[in-house]
Amino acid sequence: MVRKIRRGRLRTRRMLPLGTRLTPGTRYRPRLPTAGLDLYPRAKTLAVASLVISLCGLFVCGFPALIGAIMGHVARKQIRQRVEGARQMVHRPVGVAPEDREGVFRILQPYLQKGSGVALAGVIIGWIAFVLWLAFWVPFAMGFFGAATES
């Protein structure tokens, strides 16, 4: 806290973290500590990137779709690990009843699983686009190389 004397009164102001900008009419509200639990997951970004790259692979050419499918698998794995970590953290032995712990976990679970559906869509679209790409190019390549060996 910073204390300043202005016009005969003692005023206290809270120090804001560096880089915090307040617009007129807003108040600074610090985030509550979540004990290492990331409620704003980065896996959601990976899931969205997976979907975008898979769609690009579907419309442009098939190879990026493979990368999108792999990114979707990685995003789903990160989401599963985050949910398991939260489950273990909530179920640590503390002075809280088990049914209350389950209630807390049920409240947190939708926030922890954000991006799971998007990642699944990226995986499905990615693999379908890659298989379609292979279905197009493999017969073409076999026909090309078959014609080259016959002559």
PDB file of C-alpha atoms in Angstrom:
ATOM      1  CA  MET A   1       0.000   0.000   0.000  1.00  0.00           C
ATOM      2  CA  VAL A   2       1.108   3.500  -0.725  1.00  0.00           C
ATOM      3  CA  ARG A   3       0.148   6.248   1.668  1.00  0.00           C
ATOM      4  CA  LYS A   4      -0.139   9.806   0.496  1.00  0.00           C
ATOM      5  CA  ILE A   5      -1.226  12.859   2.316  1.00  0.00           C
ATOM      6  CA  ARG A   6      -3.367  15.036   0.127  1.00  0.00           C
ATOM      7  CA  ARG A   7      -5.250  18.113   1.314  1.00  0.00           C
ATOM      8  CA  GLY A   8      -4.765  17.186   4.928  1.00  0.00           C
ATOM      9  CA  ARG A   9      -6.208  13.657   4.594  1.00  0.00           C
ATOM     10  CA  LEU A  10      -4.322  10.394   4.606  1.00  0.00           C
ATOM     11  CA  ARG A  11      -5.195   8.397   1.514  1.00  0.00           C
ATOM     12  CA  THR A  12      -4.208   4.820   0.825  1.00  0.00           C
ATOM     13  CA  ARG A  13      -4.061   3.309  -2.624  1.00  0.00           C
ATOM     14  CA  ARG A  14      -3.414  -0.220  -3.718  1.00  0.00           C
ATOM     15  CA  MET A  15      -0.384  -0.833  -5.860  1.00  0.00           C
ATOM     16  CA  LEU A  16      -1.345  -2.426  -9.150  1.00  0.00           C
ATOM     17  CA  PRO A  17       0.792  -5.077 -10.833  1.00  0.00           C
ATOM     18  CA  LEU A  18       3.140  -3.739 -13.468  1.00  0.00           C
ATOM     19  CA  GLY A  19       1.501  -3.366 -16.864  1.00  0.00           C
ATOM     20  CA  THR A  20      -2.073  -3.183 -15.501  1.00  0.00           C
ATOM     21  CA  ARG A  21      -4.133  -0.606 -17.309  1.00  0.00           C
ATOM     22  CA  LEU A  22      -7.431   0.585 -15.957  1.00  0.00           C
ATOM     23  CA  THR A  23      -9.958   2.387 -18.047  1.00  0.00           C
ATOM     24  CA  PRO A  24     -12.091   5.044 -16.372  1.00  0.00           C
ATOM     25  CA  GLY A  25     -14.910   3.500 -14.383  1.00  0.00           C
ATOM     26  CA  THR A  26     -13.303   0.090 -13.824  1.00  0.00           C
ATOM     27  CA  ARG A  27     -11.867  -1.334 -10.650  1.00  0.00           C
ATOM     28  CA  TYR A  28      -8.916  -3.635 -10.265  1.00  0.00           C
ATOM     29  CA  ARG A  29     -10.012  -7.094  -9.210  1.00  0.00           C
ATOM     30  CA  PRO A  30      -7.163  -9.518  -8.632  1.00  0.00           C
ATOM     31  CA  ARG A  31      -7.697 -13.125  -9.696  1.00  0.00           C
ATOM     32  CA  LEU A  32      -8.329 -15.609  -6.981  1.00  0.00           C
ATOM     33  CA  PRO A  33      -5.529 -18.114  -6.473  1.00  0.00           C
ATOM     34  CA  THR A  34      -6.441 -21.536  -7.872  1.00  0.00           C
ATOM     35  CA  ALA A  35      -3.665 -23.559  -6.227  1.00  0.00           C
ATOM     36  CA  GLY A  36      -1.938 -24.426  -9.484  1.00  0.00           C
ATOM     37  CA  LEU A  37      -5.180 -25.275 -11.298  1.00  0.00           C
ATOM     38  CA  ASP A  38      -5.294 -23.678 -14.732  1.00  0.00           C
ATOM     39  CA  LEU A  39      -8.887 -22.607 -15.375  1.00  0.00           C
ATOM     40  CA  TYR A  40      -7.848 -20.833 -18.589  1.00  0.00           C
ATOM     41  CA  PRO A  41      -6.352 -23.797 -20.432  1.00  0.00           C
ATOM     42  CA  ARG A  42      -3.820 -23.556 -23.214  1.00  0.00           C
ATOM     43  CA  ALA A  43      -5.044 -26.890 -24.580  1.00  0.00           C
ATOM     44  CA  LYS A  44      -8.085 -25.053 -25.923  1.00  0.00           C
ATOM     45  CA  THR A  45      -5.795 -23.061 -28.195  1.00  0.00           C
ATOM     46  CA  LEU A  46      -4.167 -26.264 -29.400  1.00  0.00           C
ATOM     47  CA  ALA A  47      -7.608 -27.778 -30.012  1.00  0.00           C
ATOM     48  CA  VAL A  48      -8.740 -24.799 -32.091  1.00  0.00           C
ATOM     49  CA  ALA A  49      -5.484 -24.890 -34.057  1.00  0.00           C
ATOM     50  CA  SER A  50      -6.073 -28.596 -34.662  1.00  0.00           C
ATOM     51  CA  LEU A  51      -9.523 -27.929 -36.083  1.00  0.00           C
ATOM     52  CA  VAL A  52      -8.325 -25.064 -38.284  1.00  0.00           C
ATOM     53  CA  ILE A  53      -5.385 -27.034 -39.693  1.00  0.00           C
ATOM     54  CA  SER A  54      -7.587 -30.092 -40.277  1.00  0.00           C
ATOM     55  CA  LEU A  55     -10.089 -27.975 -42.214  1.00  0.00           C
ATOM     56  CA  CYS A  56      -7.247 -26.458 -44.240  1.00  0.00           C
ATOM     57  CA  GLY A  57      -6.048 -29.969 -44.995  1.00  0.00           C
ATOM     58  CA  LEU A  58      -9.552 -30.902 -46.085  1.00  0.00           C
ATOM     59  CA  PHE A  59      -9.884 -28.022 -48.544  1.00  0.00           C
ATOM     60  CA  VAL A  60      -6.302 -27.388 -49.662  1.00  0.00           C
ATOM     61  CA  CYS A  61      -4.500 -30.694 -49.695  1.00  0.00           C
ATOM     62  CA  GLY A  62      -4.410 -33.659 -47.353  1.00  0.00           C
ATOM     63  CA  PHE A  63      -1.034 -33.498 -45.650  1.00  0.00           C
ATOM     64  CA  PRO A  64      -1.843 -30.663 -43.179  1.00  0.00           C
ATOM     65  CA  ALA A  65      -4.854 -32.709 -42.089  1.00  0.00           C
ATOM     66  CA  LEU A  66      -2.469 -35.308 -40.651  1.00  0.00           C
ATOM     67  CA  ILE A  67      -0.745 -32.601 -38.613  1.00  0.00           C
ATOM     68  CA  GLY A  68      -4.151 -31.324 -37.443  1.00  0.00           C
ATOM     69  CA  ALA A  69      -5.210 -34.823 -36.365  1.00  0.00           C
ATOM     70  CA  ILE A  70      -1.997 -35.289 -34.374  1.00  0.00           C
ATOM     71  CA  MET A  71      -2.424 -31.874 -32.741  1.00  0.00           C
ATOM     72  CA  GLY A  72      -5.985 -32.868 -31.789  1.00  0.00           C
ATOM     73  CA  HIS A  73      -4.700 -36.049 -30.144  1.00  0.00           C
ATOM     74  CA  VAL A  74      -2.138 -34.020 -28.177  1.00  0.00           C
ATOM     75  CA  ALA A  75      -4.795 -31.496 -27.084  1.00  0.00           C
ATOM     76  CA  ARG A  76      -7.120 -34.273 -25.887  1.00  0.00           C
ATOM     77  CA  LYS A  77      -4.276 -35.859 -23.941  1.00  0.00           C
ATOM     78  CA  GLN A  78      -3.498 -32.528 -22.237  1.00  0.00           C
ATOM     79  CA  ILE A  79      -7.165 -32.058 -21.358  1.00  0.00           C
ATOM     80  CA  ARG A  80      -7.360 -35.581 -19.863  1.00  0.00           C
ATOM     81  CA  GLN A  81      -4.205 -34.936 -17.832  1.00  0.00           C
ATOM     82  CA  ARG A  82      -5.619 -31.631 -16.560  1.00  0.00           C
ATOM     83  CA  VAL A  83      -8.878 -33.302 -15.458  1.00  0.00           C
ATOM     84  CA  GLU A  84      -6.975 -36.108 -13.704  1.00  0.00           C
ATOM     85  CA  GLY A  85      -4.701 -33.610 -11.960  1.00  0.00           C
ATOM     86  CA  ALA A  86      -7.713 -31.658 -10.741  1.00  0.00           C
ATOM     87  CA  ARG A  87      -9.394 -34.851  -9.555  1.00  0.00           C
ATOM     88  CA  GLN A  88      -6.306 -35.791  -7.538  1.00  0.00           C
ATOM     89  CA  MET A  89      -6.007 -32.285  -6.119  1.00  0.00           C
ATOM     90  CA  VAL A  90      -9.668 -32.153  -5.078  1.00  0.00           C
ATOM     91  CA  HIS A  91      -9.525 -35.600  -3.469  1.00  0.00           C
ATOM     92  CA  ARG A  92      -6.489 -34.891  -1.293  1.00  0.00           C
ATOM     93  CA  PRO A  93      -7.140 -35.772   2.324  1.00  0.00           C
ATOM     94  CA  VAL A  94      -8.333 -32.573   3.949  1.00  0.00           C
ATOM     95  CA  GLY A  95     -10.990 -31.841   6.544  1.00  0.00           C
ATOM     96  CA  VAL A  96     -13.743 -31.782   3.900  1.00  0.00           C
ATOM     97  CA  ALA A  97     -16.439 -34.387   3.420  1.00  0.00           C
ATOM     98  CA  PRO A  98     -16.061 -36.608   0.295  1.00  0.00           C
ATOM     99  CA  GLU A  99     -19.463 -35.571  -1.083  1.00  0.00           C
ATOM    100  CA  ASP A 100     -18.404 -31.926  -0.883  1.00  0.00           C
ATOM    101  CA  ARG A 101     -15.216 -32.758  -2.762  1.00  0.00           C
ATOM    102  CA  GLU A 102     -17.247 -34.430  -5.493  1.00  0.00           C
ATOM    103  CA  GLY A 103     -19.451 -31.344  -5.673  1.00  0.00           C
ATOM    104  CA  VAL A 104     -16.419 -29.109  -6.131  1.00  0.00           C
ATOM    105  CA  PHE A 105     -15.066 -31.400  -8.842  1.00  0.00           C
ATOM    106  CA  ARG A 106     -18.421 -31.417 -10.663  1.00  0.00           C
ATOM    107  CA  ILE A 107     -18.372 -27.618 -10.631  1.00  0.00           C
ATOM    108  CA  LEU A 108     -14.802 -27.453 -11.976  1.00  0.00           C
ATOM    109  CA  GLN A 109     -15.117 -30.218 -14.575  1.00  0.00           C
ATOM    110  CA  PRO A 110     -16.811 -28.196 -17.374  1.00  0.00           C
ATOM    111  CA  TYR A 111     -14.093 -25.531 -17.120  1.00  0.00           C
ATOM    112  CA  LEU A 112     -11.361 -28.154 -17.241  1.00  0.00           C
ATOM    113  CA  GLN A 113     -12.808 -29.965 -20.244  1.00  0.00           C
ATOM    114  CA  LYS A 114     -13.150 -26.883 -22.432  1.00  0.00           C
ATOM    115  CA  GLY A 115     -11.820 -27.579 -25.896  1.00  0.00           C
ATOM    116  CA  SER A 116     -12.322 -31.341 -25.748  1.00  0.00           C
ATOM    117  CA  GLY A 117     -15.092 -31.329 -28.359  1.00  0.00           C
ATOM    118  CA  VAL A 118     -13.145 -29.003 -30.633  1.00  0.00           C
ATOM    119  CA  ALA A 119     -10.100 -31.271 -30.356  1.00  0.00           C
ATOM    120  CA  LEU A 120     -12.236 -34.310 -31.169  1.00  0.00           C
ATOM    121  CA  ALA A 121     -13.631 -32.528 -34.235  1.00  0.00           C
ATOM    122  CA  GLY A 122     -10.074 -31.704 -35.328  1.00  0.00           C
ATOM    123  CA  VAL A 123      -9.061 -35.353 -34.944  1.00  0.00           C
ATOM    124  CA  ILE A 124     -12.056 -36.694 -36.893  1.00  0.00           C
ATOM    125  CA  ILE A 125     -11.849 -34.152 -39.716  1.00  0.00           C
ATOM    126  CA  GLY A 126      -8.073 -34.526 -39.892  1.00  0.00           C
ATOM    127  CA  TRP A 127      -8.120 -38.290 -40.277  1.00  0.00           C
ATOM    128  CA  ILE A 128     -11.013 -38.225 -42.765  1.00  0.00           C
ATOM    129  CA  ALA A 129      -9.253 -35.596 -44.886  1.00  0.00           C
ATOM    130  CA  PHE A 130      -5.976 -37.549 -44.781  1.00  0.00           C
ATOM    131  CA  VAL A 131      -7.689 -40.800 -45.827  1.00  0.00           C
ATOM    132  CA  LEU A 132      -9.490 -38.997 -48.666  1.00  0.00           C
ATOM    133  CA  TRP A 133      -6.180 -37.496 -49.759  1.00  0.00           C
ATOM    134  CA  LEU A 134      -4.570 -40.946 -49.754  1.00  0.00           C
ATOM    135  CA  ALA A 135      -7.567 -42.438 -51.598  1.00  0.00           C
ATOM    136  CA  PHE A 136      -7.049 -39.870 -54.335  1.00  0.00           C
ATOM    137  CA  TRP A 137      -3.259 -39.960 -54.689  1.00  0.00           C
ATOM    138  CA  VAL A 138      -2.417 -43.645 -54.148  1.00  0.00           C
ATOM    139  CA  PRO A 139      -4.341 -44.934 -57.227  1.00  0.00           C
ATOM    140  CA  PHE A 140      -2.994 -42.014 -59.246  1.00  0.00           C
ATOM    141  CA  ALA A 141       0.577 -42.863 -58.217  1.00  0.00           C
ATOM    142  CA  MET A 142       0.061 -46.578 -58.853  1.00  0.00           C
ATOM    143  CA  GLY A 143      -1.319 -45.843 -62.307  1.00  0.00           C
ATOM    144  CA  PHE A 144       1.539 -43.449 -63.069  1.00  0.00           C
ATOM    145  CA  PHE A 145       4.269 -45.834 -61.911  1.00  0.00           C
ATOM    146  CA  GLY A 146       2.473 -48.838 -63.448  1.00  0.00           C
ATOM    147  CA  ALA A 147       2.421 -47.081 -66.832  1.00  0.00           C
ATOM    148  CA  ALA A 148       6.078 -46.126 -66.448  1.00  0.00           C
ATOM    149  CA  THR A 149       7.182 -49.711 -65.818  1.00  0.00           C
ATOM    150  CA  GLU A 150       5.174 -51.158 -68.728  1.00  0.00           C
ATOM    151  CA  SER A 151       6.872 -49.085 -71.395  1.00  0.00           C
TER     152      SER A 151
END
